[in-house]
Backbone as numpy.savetxt, mean C-alpha at the origin, in Angstrom:
# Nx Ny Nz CAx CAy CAz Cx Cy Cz
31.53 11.02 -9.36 30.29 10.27 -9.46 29.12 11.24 -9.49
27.83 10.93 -10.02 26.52 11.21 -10.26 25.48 10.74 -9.83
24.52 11.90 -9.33 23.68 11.50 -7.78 22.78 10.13 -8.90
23.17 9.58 -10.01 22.32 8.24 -10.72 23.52 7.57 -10.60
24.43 7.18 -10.19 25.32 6.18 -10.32 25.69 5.75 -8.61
25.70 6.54 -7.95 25.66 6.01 -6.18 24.56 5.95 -5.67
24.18 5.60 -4.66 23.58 5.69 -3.06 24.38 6.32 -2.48
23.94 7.67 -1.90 24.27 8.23 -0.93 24.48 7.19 0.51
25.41 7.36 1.15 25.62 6.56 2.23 25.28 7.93 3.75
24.38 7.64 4.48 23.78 8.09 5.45 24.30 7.81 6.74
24.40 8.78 7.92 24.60 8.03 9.02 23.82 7.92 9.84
23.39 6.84 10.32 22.11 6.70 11.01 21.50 7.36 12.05
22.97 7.52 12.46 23.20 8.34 13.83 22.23 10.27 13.90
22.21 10.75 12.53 21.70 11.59 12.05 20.49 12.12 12.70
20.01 10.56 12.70 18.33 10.23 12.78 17.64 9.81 13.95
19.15 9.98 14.87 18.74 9.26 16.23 17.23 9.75 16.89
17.12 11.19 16.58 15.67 11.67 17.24 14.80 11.37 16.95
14.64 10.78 15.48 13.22 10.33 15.58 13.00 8.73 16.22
11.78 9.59 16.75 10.70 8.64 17.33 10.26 7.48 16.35
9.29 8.06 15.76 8.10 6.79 15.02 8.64 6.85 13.49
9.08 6.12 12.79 8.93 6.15 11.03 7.54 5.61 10.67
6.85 6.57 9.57 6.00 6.39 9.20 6.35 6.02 7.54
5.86 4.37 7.57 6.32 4.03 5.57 4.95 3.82 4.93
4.74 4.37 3.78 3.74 3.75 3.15 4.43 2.35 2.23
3.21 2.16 2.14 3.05 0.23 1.32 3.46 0.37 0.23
2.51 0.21 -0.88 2.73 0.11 -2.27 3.07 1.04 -3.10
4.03 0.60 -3.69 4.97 1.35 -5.00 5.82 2.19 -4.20
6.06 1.78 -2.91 7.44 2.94 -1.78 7.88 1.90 -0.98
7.72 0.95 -0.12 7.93 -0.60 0.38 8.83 -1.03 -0.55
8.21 -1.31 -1.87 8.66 -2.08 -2.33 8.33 -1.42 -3.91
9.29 -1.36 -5.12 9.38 -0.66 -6.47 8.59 -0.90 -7.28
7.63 -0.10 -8.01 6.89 -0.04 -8.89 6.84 -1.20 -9.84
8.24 -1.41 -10.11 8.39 -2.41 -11.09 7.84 -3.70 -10.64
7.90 -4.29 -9.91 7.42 -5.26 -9.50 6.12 -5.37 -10.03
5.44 -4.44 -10.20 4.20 -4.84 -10.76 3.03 -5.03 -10.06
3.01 -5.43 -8.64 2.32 -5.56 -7.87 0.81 -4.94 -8.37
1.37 -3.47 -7.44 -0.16 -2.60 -7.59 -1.05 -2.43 -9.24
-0.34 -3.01 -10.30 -1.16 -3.23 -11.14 -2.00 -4.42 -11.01
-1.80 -5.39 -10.40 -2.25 -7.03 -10.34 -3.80 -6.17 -9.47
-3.53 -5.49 -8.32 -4.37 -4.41 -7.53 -5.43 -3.87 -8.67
-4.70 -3.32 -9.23 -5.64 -2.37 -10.47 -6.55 -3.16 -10.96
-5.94 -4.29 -11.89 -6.55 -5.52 -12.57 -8.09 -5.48 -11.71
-7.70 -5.80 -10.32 -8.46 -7.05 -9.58 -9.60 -5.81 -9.16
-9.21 -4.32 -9.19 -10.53 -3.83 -9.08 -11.42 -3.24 -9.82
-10.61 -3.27 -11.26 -11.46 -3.40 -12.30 -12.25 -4.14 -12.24
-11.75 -5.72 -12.19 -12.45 -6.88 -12.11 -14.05 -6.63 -11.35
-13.50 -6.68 -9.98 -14.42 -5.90 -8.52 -15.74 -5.27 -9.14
-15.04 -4.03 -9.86 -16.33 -3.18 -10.14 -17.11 -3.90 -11.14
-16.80 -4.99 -12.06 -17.51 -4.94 -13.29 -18.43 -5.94 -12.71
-17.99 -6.82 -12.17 -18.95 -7.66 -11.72 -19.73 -7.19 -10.87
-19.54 -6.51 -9.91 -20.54 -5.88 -8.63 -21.79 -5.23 -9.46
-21.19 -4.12 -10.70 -21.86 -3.36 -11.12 -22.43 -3.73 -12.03
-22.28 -5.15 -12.92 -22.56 -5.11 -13.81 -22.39 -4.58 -15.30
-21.05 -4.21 -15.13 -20.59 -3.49 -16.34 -19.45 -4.02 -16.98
-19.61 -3.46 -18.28 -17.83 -3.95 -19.23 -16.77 -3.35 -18.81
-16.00 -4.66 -19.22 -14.77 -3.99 -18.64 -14.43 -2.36 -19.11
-14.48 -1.74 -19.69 -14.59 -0.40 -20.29 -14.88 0.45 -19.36
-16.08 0.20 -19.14 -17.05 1.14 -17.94 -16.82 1.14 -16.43
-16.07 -0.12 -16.27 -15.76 -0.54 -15.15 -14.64 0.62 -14.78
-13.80 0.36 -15.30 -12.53 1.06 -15.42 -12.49 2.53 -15.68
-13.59 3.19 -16.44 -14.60 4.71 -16.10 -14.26 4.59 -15.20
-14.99 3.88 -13.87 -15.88 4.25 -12.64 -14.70 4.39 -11.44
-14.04 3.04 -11.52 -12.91 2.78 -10.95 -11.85 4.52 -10.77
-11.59 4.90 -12.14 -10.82 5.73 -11.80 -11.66 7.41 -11.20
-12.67 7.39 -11.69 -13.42 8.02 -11.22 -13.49 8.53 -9.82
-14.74 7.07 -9.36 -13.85 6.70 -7.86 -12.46 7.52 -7.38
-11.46 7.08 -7.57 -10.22 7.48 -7.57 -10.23 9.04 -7.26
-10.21 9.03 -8.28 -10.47 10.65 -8.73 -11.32 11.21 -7.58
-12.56 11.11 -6.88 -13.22 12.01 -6.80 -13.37 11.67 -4.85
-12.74 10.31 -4.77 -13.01 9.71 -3.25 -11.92 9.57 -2.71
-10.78 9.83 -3.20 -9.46 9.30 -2.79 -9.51 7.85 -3.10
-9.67 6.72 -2.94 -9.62 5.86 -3.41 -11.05 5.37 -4.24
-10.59 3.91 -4.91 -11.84 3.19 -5.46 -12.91 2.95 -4.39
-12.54 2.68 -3.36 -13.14 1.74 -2.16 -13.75 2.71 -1.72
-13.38 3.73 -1.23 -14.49 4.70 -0.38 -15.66 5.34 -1.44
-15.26 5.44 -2.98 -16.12 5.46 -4.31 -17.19 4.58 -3.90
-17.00 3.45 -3.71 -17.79 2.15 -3.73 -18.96 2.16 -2.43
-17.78 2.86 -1.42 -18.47 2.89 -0.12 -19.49 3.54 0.18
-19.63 4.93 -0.31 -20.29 5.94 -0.80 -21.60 5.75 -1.49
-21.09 5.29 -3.10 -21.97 5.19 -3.94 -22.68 4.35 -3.91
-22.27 2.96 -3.43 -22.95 1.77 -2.97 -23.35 0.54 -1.85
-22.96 1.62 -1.22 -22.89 0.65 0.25 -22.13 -0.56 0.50
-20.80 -0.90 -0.31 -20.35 -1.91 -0.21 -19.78 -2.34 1.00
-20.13 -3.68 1.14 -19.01 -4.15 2.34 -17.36 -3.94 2.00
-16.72 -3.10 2.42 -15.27 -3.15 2.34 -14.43 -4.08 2.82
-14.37 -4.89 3.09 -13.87 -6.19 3.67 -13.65 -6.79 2.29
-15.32 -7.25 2.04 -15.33 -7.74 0.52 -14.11 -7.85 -0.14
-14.32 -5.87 -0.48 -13.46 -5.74 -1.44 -12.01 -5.90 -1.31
-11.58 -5.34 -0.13 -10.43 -5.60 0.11 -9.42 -7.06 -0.26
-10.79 -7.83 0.58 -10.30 -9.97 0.45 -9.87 -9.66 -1.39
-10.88 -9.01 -1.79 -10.70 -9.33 -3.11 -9.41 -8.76 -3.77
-9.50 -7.77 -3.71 -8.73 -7.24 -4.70 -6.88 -7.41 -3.89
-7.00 -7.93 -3.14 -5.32 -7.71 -2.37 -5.06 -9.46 -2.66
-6.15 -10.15 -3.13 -5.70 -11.75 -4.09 -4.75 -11.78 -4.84
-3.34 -11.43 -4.76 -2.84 -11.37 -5.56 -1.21 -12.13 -5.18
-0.26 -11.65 -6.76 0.48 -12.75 -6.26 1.73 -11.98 -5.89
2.17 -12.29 -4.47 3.51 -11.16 -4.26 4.69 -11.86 -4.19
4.39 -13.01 -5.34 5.89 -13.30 -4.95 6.54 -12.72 -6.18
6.43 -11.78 -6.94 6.73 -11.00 -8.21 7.93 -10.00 -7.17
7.15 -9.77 -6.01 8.66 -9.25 -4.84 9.63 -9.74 -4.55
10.63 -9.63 -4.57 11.52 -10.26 -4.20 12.15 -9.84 -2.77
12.54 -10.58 -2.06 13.33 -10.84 -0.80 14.22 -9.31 -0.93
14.57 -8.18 -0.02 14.94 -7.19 0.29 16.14 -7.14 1.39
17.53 -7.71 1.30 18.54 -7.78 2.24 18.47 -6.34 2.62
19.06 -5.11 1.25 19.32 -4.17 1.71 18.37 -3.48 2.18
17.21 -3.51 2.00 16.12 -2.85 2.96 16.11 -3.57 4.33
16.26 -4.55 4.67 16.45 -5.35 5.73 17.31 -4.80 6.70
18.82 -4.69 6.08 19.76 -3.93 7.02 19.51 -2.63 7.38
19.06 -1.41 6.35 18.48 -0.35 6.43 17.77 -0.05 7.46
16.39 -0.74 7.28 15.46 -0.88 8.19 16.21 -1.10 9.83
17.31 -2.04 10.23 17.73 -2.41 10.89 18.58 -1.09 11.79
19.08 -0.44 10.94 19.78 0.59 11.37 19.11 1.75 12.00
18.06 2.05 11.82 16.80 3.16 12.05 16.24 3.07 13.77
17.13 3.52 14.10 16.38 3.67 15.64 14.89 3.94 15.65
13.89 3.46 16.81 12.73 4.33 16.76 11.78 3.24 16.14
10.21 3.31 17.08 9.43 2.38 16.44 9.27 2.91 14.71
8.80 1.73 13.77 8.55 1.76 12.68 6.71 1.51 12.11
6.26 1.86 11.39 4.91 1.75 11.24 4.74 1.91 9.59
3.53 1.01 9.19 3.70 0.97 7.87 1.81 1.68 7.74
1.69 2.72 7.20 0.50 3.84 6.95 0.59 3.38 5.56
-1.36 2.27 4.92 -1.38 2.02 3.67 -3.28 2.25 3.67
-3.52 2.30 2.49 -4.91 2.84 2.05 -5.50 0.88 1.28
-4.59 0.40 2.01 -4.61 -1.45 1.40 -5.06 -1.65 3.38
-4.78 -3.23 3.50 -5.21 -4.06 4.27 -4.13 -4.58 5.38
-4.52 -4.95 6.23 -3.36 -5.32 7.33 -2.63 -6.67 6.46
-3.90 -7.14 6.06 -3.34 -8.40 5.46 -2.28 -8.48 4.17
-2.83 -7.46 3.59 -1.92 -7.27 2.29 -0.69 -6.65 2.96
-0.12 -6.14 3.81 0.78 -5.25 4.06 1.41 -6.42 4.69
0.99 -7.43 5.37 2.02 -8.48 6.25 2.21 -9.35 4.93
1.54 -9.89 3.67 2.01 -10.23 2.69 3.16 -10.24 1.42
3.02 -8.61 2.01 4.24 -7.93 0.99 5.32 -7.59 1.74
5.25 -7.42 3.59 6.61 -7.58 4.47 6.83 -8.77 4.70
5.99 -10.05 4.51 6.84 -10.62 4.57 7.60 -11.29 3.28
6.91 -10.96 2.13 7.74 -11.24 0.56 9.32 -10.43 0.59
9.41 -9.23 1.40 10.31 -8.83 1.37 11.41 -9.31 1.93
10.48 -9.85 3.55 11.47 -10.11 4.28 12.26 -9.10 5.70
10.96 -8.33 5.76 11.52 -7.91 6.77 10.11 -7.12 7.88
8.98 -7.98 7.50 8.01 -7.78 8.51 8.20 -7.25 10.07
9.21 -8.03 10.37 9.80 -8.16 11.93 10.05 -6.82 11.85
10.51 -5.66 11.49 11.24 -4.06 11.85 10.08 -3.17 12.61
8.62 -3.79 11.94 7.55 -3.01 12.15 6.64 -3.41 13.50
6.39 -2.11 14.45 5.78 -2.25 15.28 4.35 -2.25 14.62
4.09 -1.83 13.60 2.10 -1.81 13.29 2.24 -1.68 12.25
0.82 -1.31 11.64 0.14 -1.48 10.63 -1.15 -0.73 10.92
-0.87 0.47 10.36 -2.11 1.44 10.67 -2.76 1.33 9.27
-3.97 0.30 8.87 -4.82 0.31 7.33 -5.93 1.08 7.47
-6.10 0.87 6.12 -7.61 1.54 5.79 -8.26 1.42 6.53
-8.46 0.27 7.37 -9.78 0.15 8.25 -9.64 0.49 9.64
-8.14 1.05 9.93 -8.05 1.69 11.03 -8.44 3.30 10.58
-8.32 3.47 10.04 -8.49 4.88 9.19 -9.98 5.04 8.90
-10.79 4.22 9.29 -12.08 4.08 9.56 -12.49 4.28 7.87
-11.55 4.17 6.90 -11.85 3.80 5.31 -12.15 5.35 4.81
-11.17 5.64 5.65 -10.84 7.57 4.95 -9.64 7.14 4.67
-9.38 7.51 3.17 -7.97 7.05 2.70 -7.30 8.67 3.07
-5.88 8.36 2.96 -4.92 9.25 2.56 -4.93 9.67 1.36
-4.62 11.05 0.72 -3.80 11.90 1.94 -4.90 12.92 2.63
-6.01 12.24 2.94 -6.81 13.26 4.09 -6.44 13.10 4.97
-6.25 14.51 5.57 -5.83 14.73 6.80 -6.28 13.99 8.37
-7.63 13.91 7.79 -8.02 12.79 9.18 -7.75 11.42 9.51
-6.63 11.08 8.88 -5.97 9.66 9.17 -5.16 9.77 10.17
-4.53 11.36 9.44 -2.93 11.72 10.40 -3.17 11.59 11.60
């Protein structure tokens, strides 16, 4: 066999020392494909064009820009315009997660992992209990360390860690 045709099978036991697992959210939770974090993308395109007043074109400039130059859109926004982040957040995490599907084998996985669990996302408490529980396995996780615990310094700056 070929490391593309199995799953390595792990023993949990391996892992007994750790303490805390630290998971990020979107597009590692749960697979790219799903589509999710584009519905995300969409909605802050959306976000900027209307706030700013711009076409969708320009919007989507700024957006990645943002990105680019703040670590995220949101602290771009935060920065450049004093936005309420809440706002944006309600807004742009509107989306629809049932494109996720229910996760047995992450479920058991998760299950096997000694040691509190914690989910570290540059998204919302709310969006993160949305998409554990689309999965189906909210219950593994002791927290939810978000953006706004992170006082809206995204990752990967060091002052989250």
């Amino acid at each position: 066999m070929n490391s593309e045709t199995h799953s390595a099978v792990v023993d949990p036991g391996q892992f007994a020392h750790v303490e805390t697992w630290v998971f990020d959210l979107d597009n590692t939770i749960y697979a790219a494909r799903h589509s999710v974090f584009d519905q995300i993308d969409v909605r802050m395109g959306s976000f900027i064009a209307g706030f700013l007043e711009l076409e969708p074109e320009a919007a989507r400039k700024v957006q990645k820009d943002y990105f680019r130059t703040h670590g995220t859109t949101l602290r771009g926004l935060m920065v450049n315009h004093q936005i309420d982040p809440e706002d944006f957040l309600e807004y742009v995490h509107d989306i629809d997660v049932s494109r996720i599907p229910p996760n047995p084998d992450l479920d058991a996985a998760l299950h096997k992992l000694a040691g509190r669990k914690v989910i570290f996302t540059n998204g919302s408490t709310k969006h993160a209990l949305n998409v554990l529980g689309q999965l189906g396995v909210a219950d593994h996780f002791d927290g939810i360390f978000d953006i706004a615990a992170a006082d809206f310094v995204p990752k990967p700056e060091p002052g989250p860690y």
